[in-house]
């Protein structure tokens, strides 16, 4: 999952050999604080982890799982008028 502009860029890593699809496949968030989620679909037995790359992204659901799952996150408001990006 990735997005740019004033929102956020998200990347999911998974075990080698496990295909992943994300829904929605992209996202955008304005500069005020926001919450969001995406569904991660993969085969049973495939593990995954999510780790935010910045202090303004907070995972509000489980940070790891096996098989498909939903990842929820919250974003702090952007105090700057400049765009920012981060990764999960």
mmCIF file with all atom_site columns, C-alpha atoms in Angstrom:
data_model
loop_
_atom_site.group_PDB
_atom_site.id
_atom_site.type_symbol
_atom_site.label_atom_id
_atom_site.label_alt_id
_atom_site.label_comp_id
_atom_site.label_asym_id
_atom_site.label_entity_id
_atom_site.label_seq_id
_atom_site.pdbx_PDB_ins_code
_atom_site.Cartn_x
_atom_site.Cartn_y
_atom_site.Cartn_z
_atom_site.occupancy
_atom_site.B_iso_or_equiv
_atom_site.pdbx_formal_charge
_atom_site.auth_seq_id
_atom_site.auth_comp_id
_atom_site.auth_asym_id
_atom_site.auth_atom_id
_atom_site.pdbx_PDB_model_num
ATOM 1  C CA . UNK A 1 1  ? 0.000  0.000   0.000  1.00 0.00 ? 1  UNK A CA 1
ATOM 2  C CA . UNK A 1 2  ? 1.494  3.318   -0.875 1.00 0.00 ? 2  UNK A CA 1
ATOM 3  C CA . UNK A 1 3  ? 0.439  6.909   -1.119 1.00 0.00 ? 3  UNK A CA 1
ATOM 4  C CA . UNK A 1 4  ? 2.231  10.210  -1.512 1.00 0.00 ? 4  UNK A CA 1
ATOM 5  C CA . UNK A 1 5  ? 1.525  13.951  -1.270 1.00 0.00 ? 5  UNK A CA 1
ATOM 6  C CA . UNK A 1 6  ? 0.424  15.207  2.150  1.00 0.00 ? 6  UNK A CA 1
ATOM 7  C CA . UNK A 1 7  ? -0.511 11.741  3.220  1.00 0.00 ? 7  UNK A CA 1
ATOM 8  C CA . UNK A 1 8  ? 1.426  8.650   3.950  1.00 0.00 ? 8  UNK A CA 1
ATOM 9  C CA . UNK A 1 9  ? 3.321  5.916   2.181  1.00 0.00 ? 9  UNK A CA 1
ATOM 10 C CA . UNK A 1 10 ? 2.898  2.423   3.514  1.00 0.00 ? 10 UNK A CA 1
ATOM 11 C CA . UNK A 1 11 ? 4.892  -0.677  2.671  1.00 0.00 ? 11 UNK A CA 1
ATOM 12 C CA . UNK A 1 12 ? 4.239  -4.163  3.982  1.00 0.00 ? 12 UNK A CA 1
ATOM 13 C CA . UNK A 1 13 ? 6.908  -6.824  4.223  1.00 0.00 ? 13 UNK A CA 1
ATOM 14 C CA . UNK A 1 14 ? 6.114  -10.518 4.265  1.00 0.00 ? 14 UNK A CA 1
ATOM 15 C CA . UNK A 1 15 ? 7.865  -13.860 4.361  1.00 0.00 ? 15 UNK A CA 1
ATOM 16 C CA . UNK A 1 16 ? 9.548  -14.832 1.105  1.00 0.00 ? 16 UNK A CA 1
ATOM 17 C CA . UNK A 1 17 ? 7.200  -16.750 -1.159 1.00 0.00 ? 17 UNK A CA 1
ATOM 18 C CA . UNK A 1 18 ? 4.015  -15.290 0.298  1.00 0.00 ? 18 UNK A CA 1
ATOM 19 C CA . UNK A 1 19 ? 2.051  -13.066 -2.030 1.00 0.00 ? 19 UNK A CA 1
ATOM 20 C CA . UNK A 1 20 ? 0.143  -10.198 -0.448 1.00 0.00 ? 20 UNK A CA 1
ATOM 21 C CA . UNK A 1 21 ? -2.662 -8.036  -1.717 1.00 0.00 ? 21 UNK A CA 1
ATOM 22 C CA . UNK A 1 22 ? -3.823 -4.889  0.031  1.00 0.00 ? 22 UNK A CA 1
ATOM 23 C CA . UNK A 1 23 ? -7.204 -3.218  0.023  1.00 0.00 ? 23 UNK A CA 1
ATOM 24 C CA . UNK A 1 24 ? -7.406 -0.374  -0.572 1.00 0.00 ? 24 UNK A CA 1
ATOM 25 C CA . UNK A 1 25 ? -4.318 -0.445  -2.787 1.00 0.00 ? 25 UNK A CA 1
ATOM 26 C CA . UNK A 1 26 ? -3.533 3.225   -2.087 1.00 0.00 ? 26 UNK A CA 1
ATOM 27 C CA . UNK A 1 27 ? -4.520 5.999   0.272  1.00 0.00 ? 27 UNK A CA 1
ATOM 28 C CA . UNK A 1 28 ? -4.291 9.699   1.005  1.00 0.00 ? 28 UNK A CA 1
ATOM 29 C CA . UNK A 1 29 ? -4.705 11.640  4.239  1.00 0.00 ? 29 UNK A CA 1
ATOM 30 C CA . UNK A 1 30 ? -4.957 15.423  4.662  1.00 0.00 ? 30 UNK A CA 1
ATOM 31 C CA . UNK A 1 31 ? -2.672 17.246  7.077  1.00 0.00 ? 31 UNK A CA 1
ATOM 32 C CA . UNK A 1 32 ? -5.031 17.078  10.051 1.00 0.00 ? 32 UNK A CA 1
ATOM 33 C CA . UNK A 1 33 ? -4.905 14.014  12.284 1.00 0.00 ? 33 UNK A CA 1
ATOM 34 C CA . UNK A 1 34 ? -6.481 10.938  10.759 1.00 0.00 ? 34 UNK A CA 1
ATOM 35 C CA . UNK A 1 35 ? -7.171 7.258   11.241 1.00 0.00 ? 35 UNK A CA 1
ATOM 36 C CA . UNK A 1 36 ? -7.194 4.581   8.595  1.00 0.00 ? 36 UNK A CA 1
ATOM 37 C CA . UNK A 1 37 ? -6.998 0.896   7.920  1.00 0.00 ? 37 UNK A CA 1
ATOM 38 C CA . UNK A 1 38 ? -6.210 -1.560  5.183  1.00 0.00 ? 38 UNK A CA 1
ATOM 39 C CA . UNK A 1 39 ? -6.880 -5.253  4.728  1.00 0.00 ? 39 UNK A CA 1
ATOM 40 C CA . UNK A 1 40 ? -3.907 -7.470  4.094  1.00 0.00 ? 40 UNK A CA 1
ATOM 41 C CA . UNK A 1 41 ? -4.775 -10.693 2.235  1.00 0.00 ? 41 UNK A CA 1
ATOM 42 C CA . UNK A 1 42 ? -2.333 -13.581 2.016  1.00 0.00 ? 42 UNK A CA 1
ATOM 43 C CA . UNK A 1 43 ? -2.252 -17.372 2.246  1.00 0.00 ? 43 UNK A CA 1
ATOM 44 C CA . UNK A 1 44 ? -2.833 -19.143 5.557  1.00 0.00 ? 44 UNK A CA 1
ATOM 45 C CA . UNK A 1 45 ? 0.502  -19.693 7.248  1.00 0.00 ? 45 UNK A CA 1
ATOM 46 C CA . UNK A 1 46 ? 2.161  -16.596 5.787  1.00 0.00 ? 46 UNK A CA 1
ATOM 47 C CA . UNK A 1 47 ? 3.370  -14.223 8.486  1.00 0.00 ? 47 UNK A CA 1
ATOM 48 C CA . UNK A 1 48 ? 3.659  -10.449 8.289  1.00 0.00 ? 48 UNK A CA 1
ATOM 49 C CA . UNK A 1 49 ? 4.798  -7.542  10.460 1.00 0.00 ? 49 UNK A CA 1
ATOM 50 C CA . UNK A 1 50 ? 4.076  -3.836  10.315 1.00 0.00 ? 50 UNK A CA 1
ATOM 51 C CA . UNK A 1 51 ? 6.412  -1.208  11.752 1.00 0.00 ? 51 UNK A CA 1
ATOM 52 C CA . UNK A 1 52 ? 5.930  2.557   11.376 1.00 0.00 ? 52 UNK A CA 1
ATOM 53 C CA . UNK A 1 53 ? 8.978  4.466   10.158 1.00 0.00 ? 53 UNK A CA 1
ATOM 54 C CA . UNK A 1 54 ? 8.132  7.712   11.952 1.00 0.00 ? 54 UNK A CA 1
ATOM 55 C CA . UNK A 1 55 ? 6.867  8.825   15.341 1.00 0.00 ? 55 UNK A CA 1
ATOM 56 C CA . UNK A 1 56 ? 3.696  10.371  13.864 1.00 0.00 ? 56 UNK A CA 1
ATOM 57 C CA . UNK A 1 57 ? 2.319  7.024   12.642 1.00 0.00 ? 57 UNK A CA 1
ATOM 58 C CA . UNK A 1 58 ? 0.773  4.816   15.328 1.00 0.00 ? 58 UNK A CA 1
ATOM 59 C CA . UNK A 1 59 ? -0.390 1.247   14.775 1.00 0.00 ? 59 UNK A CA 1
ATOM 60 C CA . UNK A 1 60 ? -3.655 0.783   16.667 1.00 0.00 ? 60 UNK A CA 1
ATOM 61 C CA . UNK A 1 61 ? -4.163 -2.899  15.834 1.00 0.00 ? 61 UNK A CA 1
ATOM 62 C CA . UNK A 1 62 ? -1.922 -5.953  16.025 1.00 0.00 ? 62 UNK A CA 1
ATOM 63 C CA . UNK A 1 63 ? 1.509  -5.286  14.533 1.00 0.00 ? 63 UNK A CA 1
ATOM 64 C CA . UNK A 1 64 ? 1.955  -8.830  13.247 1.00 0.00 ? 64 UNK A CA 1
ATOM 65 C CA . UNK A 1 65 ? -0.121 -11.742 12.121 1.00 0.00 ? 65 UNK A CA 1
ATOM 66 C CA . UNK A 1 66 ? -0.346 -14.989 10.236 1.00 0.00 ? 66 UNK A CA 1
ATOM 67 C CA . UNK A 1 67 ? -2.650 -15.144 7.237  1.00 0.00 ? 67 UNK A CA 1
ATOM 68 C CA . UNK A 1 68 ? -4.989 -12.322 6.291  1.00 0.00 ? 68 UNK A CA 1
ATOM 69 C CA . UNK A 1 69 ? -5.764 -9.443  8.650  1.00 0.00 ? 69 UNK A CA 1
ATOM 70 C CA . UNK A 1 70 ? -6.665 -5.803  9.060  1.00 0.00 ? 70 UNK A CA 1
ATOM 71 C CA . UNK A 1 71 ? -4.111 -3.168  10.026 1.00 0.00 ? 71 UNK A CA 1
ATOM 72 C CA . UNK A 1 72 ? -5.406 -0.010  11.692 1.00 0.00 ? 72 UNK A CA 1
ATOM 73 C CA . UNK A 1 73 ? -3.347 3.129   12.176 1.00 0.00 ? 73 UNK A CA 1
ATOM 74 C CA . UNK A 1 74 ? -3.596 6.713   13.407 1.00 0.00 ? 74 UNK A CA 1
ATOM 75 C CA . UNK A 1 75 ? -1.662 9.706   12.129 1.00 0.00 ? 75 UNK A CA 1
ATOM 76 C CA . UNK A 1 76 ? -0.732 12.783  14.128 1.00 0.00 ? 76 UNK A CA 1
ATOM 77 C CA . UNK A 1 77 ? -1.627 16.102  12.536 1.00 0.00 ? 77 UNK A CA 1
ATOM 78 C CA . UNK A 1 78 ? 1.048  17.560  10.262 1.00 0.00 ? 78 UNK A CA 1
ATOM 79 C CA . UNK A 1 79 ? 2.094  20.907  11.818 1.00 0.00 ? 79 UNK A CA 1
ATOM 80 C CA . UNK A 1 80 ? 3.847  21.939  8.613  1.00 0.00 ? 80 UNK A CA 1
ATOM 81 C CA . UNK A 1 81 ? 2.416  23.075  5.301  1.00 0.00 ? 81 UNK A CA 1
ATOM 82 C CA . UNK A 1 82 ? 4.977  20.813  3.597  1.00 0.00 ? 82 UNK A CA 1
ATOM 83 C CA . UNK A 1 83 ? 4.031  17.306  2.535  1.00 0.00 ? 83 UNK A CA 1
ATOM 84 C CA . UNK A 1 84 ? 5.420  14.405  4.522  1.00 0.00 ? 84 UNK A CA 1
ATOM 85 C CA . UNK A 1 85 ? 5.655  10.702  3.909  1.00 0.00 ? 85 UNK A CA 1
ATOM 86 C CA . UNK A 1 86 ? 6.187  7.756   6.163  1.00 0.00 ? 86 UNK A CA 1
ATOM 87 C CA . UNK A 1 87 ? 6.069  4.003   5.912  1.00 0.00 ? 87 UNK A CA 1
ATOM 88 C CA . UNK A 1 88 ? 4.499  1.145   7.769  1.00 0.00 ? 88 UNK A CA 1
#
